[in-house]
mmCIF file of C-alpha atoms in Angstrom:
data_model
loop_
_atom_site.group_PDB
_atom_site.id
_atom_site.type_symbol
_atom_site.label_atom_id
_atom_site.label_comp_id
_atom_site.label_asym_id
_atom_site.label_seq_id
_atom_site.Cartn_x
_atom_site.Cartn_y
_atom_site.Cartn_z
ATOM 1 C CA ALA A 994 -3.755 17.540 -0.680
ATOM 2 C CA GLN A 995 -2.233 14.702 -2.619
ATOM 3 C CA SER A 996 -4.219 12.193 -4.639
ATOM 4 C CA VAL A 997 -3.804 9.703 -7.446
ATOM 5 C CA THR A 998 -6.272 8.495 -10.044
ATOM 6 C CA GLN A 999 -5.770 5.241 -11.889
ATOM 7 C CA LEU A 1000 -7.635 5.621 -15.122
ATOM 8 C CA ASP A 1001 -8.401 1.940 -15.724
ATOM 9 C CA SER A 1002 -9.765 -0.508 -13.184
ATOM 10 C CA HIS A 1003 -8.934 -3.451 -15.431
ATOM 11 C CA VAL A 1004 -6.480 -3.927 -18.317
ATOM 12 C CA SER A 1005 -6.182 -7.077 -20.396
ATOM 13 C CA VAL A 1006 -3.227 -7.786 -22.722
ATOM 14 C CA SER A 1007 -1.855 -10.766 -24.586
ATOM 15 C CA GLU A 1008 1.436 -12.318 -23.545
ATOM 16 C CA GLY A 1009 4.313 -10.652 -25.371
ATOM 17 C CA THR A 1010 2.464 -7.386 -26.055
ATOM 18 C CA PRO A 1011 3.145 -4.038 -24.345
ATOM 19 C CA VAL A 1012 1.588 -3.034 -21.045
ATOM 20 C CA LEU A 1013 0.368 0.481 -20.220
ATOM 21 C CA LEU A 1014 -1.199 1.258 -16.843
ATOM 22 C CA ARG A 1015 -2.248 4.878 -16.513
ATOM 23 C CA CYS A 1016 -1.981 7.098 -13.450
ATOM 24 C CA ASN A 1017 -2.576 10.799 -12.900
ATOM 25 C CA TYR A 1018 -1.584 12.535 -9.718
ATOM 26 C CA SER A 1019 -2.418 15.717 -7.881
ATOM 27 C CA SER A 1020 0.053 17.317 -5.526
ATOM 28 C CA SER A 1021 0.679 20.788 -4.154
ATOM 29 C CA TYR A 1022 4.429 20.174 -4.159
ATOM 30 C CA SER A 1023 6.961 18.044 -5.986
ATOM 31 C CA PRO A 1024 5.662 14.553 -5.264
ATOM 32 C CA SER A 1025 7.225 11.219 -4.463
ATOM 33 C CA LEU A 1026 5.448 8.642 -6.591
ATOM 34 C CA PHE A 1027 5.501 4.868 -6.495
ATOM 35 C CA TRP A 1028 4.076 1.842 -8.217
ATOM 36 C CA TYR A 1029 3.355 -1.226 -6.120
ATOM 37 C CA VAL A 1030 2.221 -4.654 -7.295
ATOM 38 C CA GLN A 1031 0.083 -7.132 -5.387
ATOM 39 C CA HIS A 1032 -0.158 -10.714 -6.570
ATOM 40 C CA PRO A 1033 -3.162 -12.756 -5.400
ATOM 41 C CA ASN A 1034 -3.012 -13.433 -1.656
ATOM 42 C CA LYS A 1035 0.417 -11.824 -1.457
ATOM 43 C CA GLY A 1036 1.754 -8.638 0.076
ATOM 44 C CA LEU A 1037 2.512 -5.386 -1.708
ATOM 45 C CA GLN A 1038 5.827 -5.241 -3.524
ATOM 46 C CA LEU A 1039 7.539 -2.035 -4.588
ATOM 47 C CA LEU A 1040 8.061 -1.931 -8.372
ATOM 48 C CA LEU A 1041 9.663 1.490 -8.677
ATOM 49 C CA LYS A 1042 9.778 4.973 -7.206
ATOM 50 C CA TYR A 1043 10.184 8.537 -8.435
ATOM 51 C CA THR A 1044 11.714 11.098 -6.087
ATOM 52 C CA SER A 1045 12.611 14.046 -8.340
ATOM 53 C CA ALA A 1046 15.734 12.640 -9.906
ATOM 54 C CA ALA A 1047 15.470 11.204 -13.461
ATOM 55 C CA THR A 1048 11.989 11.463 -14.946
ATOM 56 C CA LEU A 1049 12.228 7.986 -16.489
ATOM 57 C CA VAL A 1050 12.349 5.461 -13.680
ATOM 58 C CA LYS A 1051 13.304 1.842 -14.162
ATOM 59 C CA GLY A 1052 11.948 -0.778 -11.824
ATOM 60 C CA ILE A 1053 12.022 -4.490 -11.299
ATOM 61 C CA ASN A 1054 10.846 -7.131 -13.781
ATOM 62 C CA GLY A 1055 11.253 -4.858 -16.798
ATOM 63 C CA PHE A 1056 8.751 -2.210 -15.698
ATOM 64 C CA GLU A 1057 9.380 1.487 -16.034
ATOM 65 C CA ALA A 1058 7.450 4.691 -15.514
ATOM 66 C CA GLU A 1059 7.821 8.226 -16.782
ATOM 67 C CA PHE A 1060 7.089 11.267 -14.664
ATOM 68 C CA LYS A 1061 5.474 14.011 -16.779
ATOM 69 C CA LYS A 1062 4.888 17.150 -14.763
ATOM 70 C CA SER A 1063 3.083 18.975 -17.577
ATOM 71 C CA GLU A 1064 0.549 16.148 -17.790
ATOM 72 C CA THR A 1065 0.592 15.270 -14.063
ATOM 73 C CA SER A 1066 1.004 11.670 -15.107
ATOM 74 C CA PHE A 1067 3.089 8.717 -13.982
ATOM 75 C CA HIS A 1068 2.145 5.880 -16.315
ATOM 76 C CA LEU A 1069 3.611 2.402 -15.878
ATOM 77 C CA THR A 1070 4.837 0.508 -18.936
ATOM 78 C CA LYS A 1071 6.477 -2.754 -19.898
ATOM 79 C CA PRO A 1072 7.502 -3.655 -23.459
ATOM 80 C CA SER A 1073 6.404 -7.286 -23.334
ATOM 81 C CA ALA A 1074 3.929 -8.803 -20.899
ATOM 82 C CA HIS A 1075 4.553 -12.125 -19.210
ATOM 83 C CA MET A 1076 1.963 -14.387 -17.670
ATOM 84 C CA SER A 1077 3.539 -13.804 -14.274
ATOM 85 C CA ASP A 1078 2.733 -10.071 -14.553
ATOM 86 C CA ALA A 1079 -0.955 -10.761 -13.908
ATOM 87 C CA ALA A 1080 -1.675 -8.957 -10.640
ATOM 88 C CA GLU A 1081 -3.133 -5.766 -9.211
ATOM 89 C CA TYR A 1082 -1.063 -2.602 -9.588
ATOM 90 C CA PHE A 1083 -1.286 0.466 -7.392
ATOM 91 C CA CYS A 1084 -0.107 3.965 -8.197
ATOM 92 C CA VAL A 1085 0.834 5.735 -4.975
ATOM 93 C CA VAL A 1086 1.808 9.231 -3.875
ATOM 94 C CA SER A 1087 3.316 10.061 -0.512
ATOM 95 C CA ASP A 1088 2.624 13.122 1.576
ATOM 96 C CA LEU A 1089 5.300 15.120 3.392
ATOM 97 C CA THR A 1090 5.222 12.786 6.396
ATOM 98 C CA GLY A 1091 5.661 9.717 4.201
ATOM 99 C CA LYS A 1092 2.092 8.479 4.462
ATOM 100 C CA LEU A 1093 1.107 6.690 1.260
ATOM 101 C CA ILE A 1094 -2.045 7.592 -0.616
ATOM 102 C CA PHE A 1095 -3.118 4.784 -2.905
ATOM 103 C CA GLY A 1096 -5.006 4.788 -6.152
ATOM 104 C CA GLN A 1097 -7.900 2.388 -6.518
ATOM 105 C CA GLY A 1098 -5.763 -0.159 -8.342
ATOM 106 C CA THR A 1099 -5.634 -1.608 -11.848
ATOM 107 C CA GLU A 1100 -6.075 -5.315 -12.315
ATOM 108 C CA LEU A 1101 -3.835 -6.586 -15.105
ATOM 109 C CA SER A 1102 -4.828 -9.786 -16.910
ATOM 110 C CA VAL A 1103 -2.425 -11.486 -19.314
ATOM 111 C CA LYS A 1104 -3.862 -13.852 -21.924
ATOM 112 C CA PRO A 1105 -1.736 -16.659 -23.371
ATOM 113 C CA GLY B 564 17.407 -10.393 5.108
ATOM 114 C CA ALA B 565 14.114 -10.842 6.915
ATOM 115 C CA GLY B 566 11.217 -8.738 5.733
ATOM 116 C CA VAL B 567 8.261 -7.323 7.634
ATOM 117 C CA SER B 568 6.308 -10.032 9.393
ATOM 118 C CA GLN B 569 2.767 -9.932 10.700
ATOM 119 C CA SER B 570 0.769 -12.242 12.912
ATOM 120 C CA PRO B 571 -1.635 -13.854 12.835
ATOM 121 C CA SER B 572 -2.041 -14.284 9.083
ATOM 122 C CA ASN B 573 -5.748 -14.879 9.540
ATOM 123 C CA LYS B 574 -8.077 -14.006 12.396
ATOM 124 C CA VAL B 575 -11.753 -14.794 12.719
ATOM 125 C CA THR B 576 -13.524 -13.164 15.633
ATOM 126 C CA GLU B 577 -17.038 -12.607 16.848
ATOM 127 C CA LYS B 578 -18.605 -9.184 16.740
ATOM 128 C CA GLY B 579 -17.930 -7.321 19.979
ATOM 129 C CA LYS B 580 -14.655 -9.068 20.810
ATOM 130 C CA ASP B 581 -11.260 -7.329 20.982
ATOM 131 C CA VAL B 582 -8.408 -8.320 18.667
ATOM 132 C CA GLU B 583 -4.669 -7.606 18.603
ATOM 133 C CA LEU B 584 -2.623 -7.642 15.423
ATOM 134 C CA ARG B 585 1.153 -7.727 15.545
ATOM 135 C CA CYS B 586 3.809 -6.300 13.237
ATOM 136 C CA ASP B 587 7.550 -6.972 13.330
ATOM 137 C CA PRO B 588 9.294 -4.398 11.132
ATOM 138 C CA ILE B 589 12.608 -4.729 9.356
ATOM 139 C CA SER B 590 15.416 -4.190 11.824
ATOM 140 C CA GLY B 591 16.726 -0.631 11.787
ATOM 141 C CA HIS B 592 13.706 0.905 10.075
ATOM 142 C CA THR B 593 12.635 3.928 12.084
ATOM 143 C CA ALA B 594 9.214 4.446 10.537
ATOM 144 C CA LEU B 595 6.272 2.054 10.842
ATOM 145 C CA TYR B 596 2.863 2.407 9.190
ATOM 146 C CA TRP B 597 -0.463 0.576 9.433
ATOM 147 C CA TYR B 598 -2.882 0.466 6.522
ATOM 148 C CA ARG B 599 -6.187 -1.264 5.916
ATOM 149 C CA GLN B 600 -7.273 -2.866 2.652
ATOM 150 C CA SER B 601 -10.972 -3.501 2.186
ATOM 151 C CA LEU B 602 -13.218 -4.091 -0.803
ATOM 152 C CA GLY B 603 -15.214 -0.933 -0.436
ATOM 153 C CA GLN B 604 -12.480 1.481 0.655
ATOM 154 C CA GLY B 605 -9.355 0.269 -1.102
ATOM 155 C CA LEU B 606 -6.083 0.863 0.732
ATOM 156 C CA GLU B 607 -6.210 3.486 3.465
ATOM 157 C CA PHE B 608 -3.708 4.813 5.991
ATOM 158 C CA LEU B 609 -4.406 4.199 9.667
ATOM 159 C CA ILE B 610 -1.467 5.259 11.857
ATOM 160 C CA TYR B 611 2.228 6.157 11.587
ATOM 161 C CA PHE B 612 5.125 5.894 14.036
ATOM 162 C CA GLN B 613 8.437 7.711 13.480
ATOM 163 C CA GLY B 614 11.184 7.081 16.005
ATOM 164 C CA ASN B 615 10.261 8.413 19.440
ATOM 165 C CA SER B 616 7.829 11.028 18.155
ATOM 166 C CA ALA B 617 4.143 10.974 18.990
ATOM 167 C CA PRO B 618 2.314 8.785 16.474
ATOM 168 C CA ASP B 619 0.185 10.259 13.706
ATOM 169 C CA LYS B 620 -3.243 8.750 14.397
ATOM 170 C CA SER B 621 -5.122 10.796 11.821
ATOM 171 C CA GLY B 622 -6.264 7.769 9.830
ATOM 172 C CA LEU B 623 -7.803 5.743 12.638
ATOM 173 C CA PRO B 624 -11.507 5.343 11.797
ATOM 174 C CA SER B 625 -12.816 5.376 15.377
ATOM 175 C CA ASP B 626 -11.697 5.389 19.008
ATOM 176 C CA ARG B 627 -12.075 1.603 19.035
ATOM 177 C CA PHE B 628 -8.768 1.493 17.149
ATOM 178 C CA SER B 629 -5.435 2.038 18.874
ATOM 179 C CA ALA B 630 -1.824 1.101 18.281
ATOM 180 C CA GLU B 631 1.446 1.143 20.111
ATOM 181 C CA ARG B 632 5.045 0.570 19.206
ATOM 182 C CA THR B 633 7.273 -0.760 21.938
ATOM 183 C CA GLY B 634 10.980 -0.003 22.026
ATOM 184 C CA GLY B 635 10.874 1.469 18.562
ATOM 185 C CA SER B 636 10.362 -1.972 17.049
ATOM 186 C CA VAL B 637 7.338 -4.263 17.323
ATOM 187 C CA SER B 638 3.909 -2.684 16.907
ATOM 188 C CA THR B 639 0.482 -3.887 17.973
ATOM 189 C CA LEU B 640 -2.790 -2.680 16.467
ATOM 190 C CA THR B 641 -5.758 -3.230 18.775
ATOM 191 C CA ILE B 642 -9.377 -3.125 17.735
ATOM 192 C CA GLN B 643 -11.883 -3.093 20.580
ATOM 193 C CA ARG B 644 -15.489 -4.238 20.298
ATOM 194 C CA THR B 645 -15.042 -5.357 16.711
ATOM 195 C CA GLN B 646 -17.762 -4.652 14.168
ATOM 196 C CA GLN B 647 -18.449 -6.357 10.855
ATOM 197 C CA GLU B 648 -17.209 -3.310 8.959
ATOM 198 C CA ASP B 649 -13.778 -3.884 10.538
ATOM 199 C CA SER B 650 -13.375 -6.976 8.329
ATOM 200 C CA ALA B 651 -10.390 -6.236 6.082
ATOM 201 C CA VAL B 652 -6.746 -7.026 5.506
ATOM 202 C CA TYR B 653 -4.535 -5.035 7.862
ATOM 203 C CA LEU B 654 -1.123 -4.252 6.402
ATOM 204 C CA CYS B 655 1.972 -3.081 8.194
ATOM 205 C CA ALA B 656 4.905 -1.386 6.477
ATOM 206 C CA SER B 657 8.287 -0.208 7.685
ATOM 207 C CA SER B 658 10.575 2.328 6.090
ATOM 208 C CA PRO B 659 14.181 3.482 6.331
ATOM 209 C CA GLY B 660 13.389 6.611 4.308
ATOM 210 C CA SER B 661 11.199 7.164 1.273
ATOM 211 C CA GLU B 662 10.059 3.687 0.266
ATOM 212 C CA GLN B 663 7.934 1.418 2.425
ATOM 213 C CA TYR B 664 8.214 -2.340 2.675
ATOM 214 C CA PHE B 665 5.014 -4.190 3.408
ATOM 215 C CA GLY B 666 4.280 -7.307 5.380
ATOM 216 C CA PRO B 667 1.934 -10.031 4.114
ATOM 217 C CA GLY B 668 -0.994 -8.671 6.118
ATOM 218 C CA THR B 669 -3.500 -10.033 8.614
ATOM 219 C CA ARG B 670 -6.890 -10.944 7.202
ATOM 220 C CA LEU B 671 -9.503 -10.109 9.843
ATOM 221 C CA THR B 672 -13.000 -11.512 9.552
ATOM 222 C CA VAL B 673 -15.645 -10.379 12.020
ATOM 223 C CA THR B 674 -18.656 -12.684 12.176
#
């Protein structure tokens, strides 16, 4: 069975400093992995996806994630946080039918 | 182009009443998913439609929940005899392949 674990429920950074949101996955086969973002009272937006091509995946708004099979990790990073990045972030794995299995979410706060 | 739309955006209902939630997927997307987002359970899969195949109902929490997709497009999620634990945001997503595009959700409150 597939699962994801987001290691931090809340991360706080200062504007202009790097962002690291951690995610570990478990999968019995080569997974498809995603990061989604949800701003307050808004829908889920796809940030990026990994589907067994390049291990370093670039997404929207300057975010990227690196797939590390040896560590079963798919951490999300951004070099410099912006106030508008404050939101909840979900690490997601899909099963063979395409159903998404969500992590519990990491709330990112950005301080001025 | 137009994204996934859902209606109503908010629904308040009394315990025991039936509710219908609607999802209009992106045109041409063959797959449609329903998820539920609640404080205690996070985001969880409910049901999945793919083309003309029988839906995957493995995530429906009880037989009070049902869904249909007419003509391979619009989908309706029905909850019968609503309970307070059904209060949540119900999200619909459509997909042309691997990634899913979500609608804004319907916030259901059962009083």
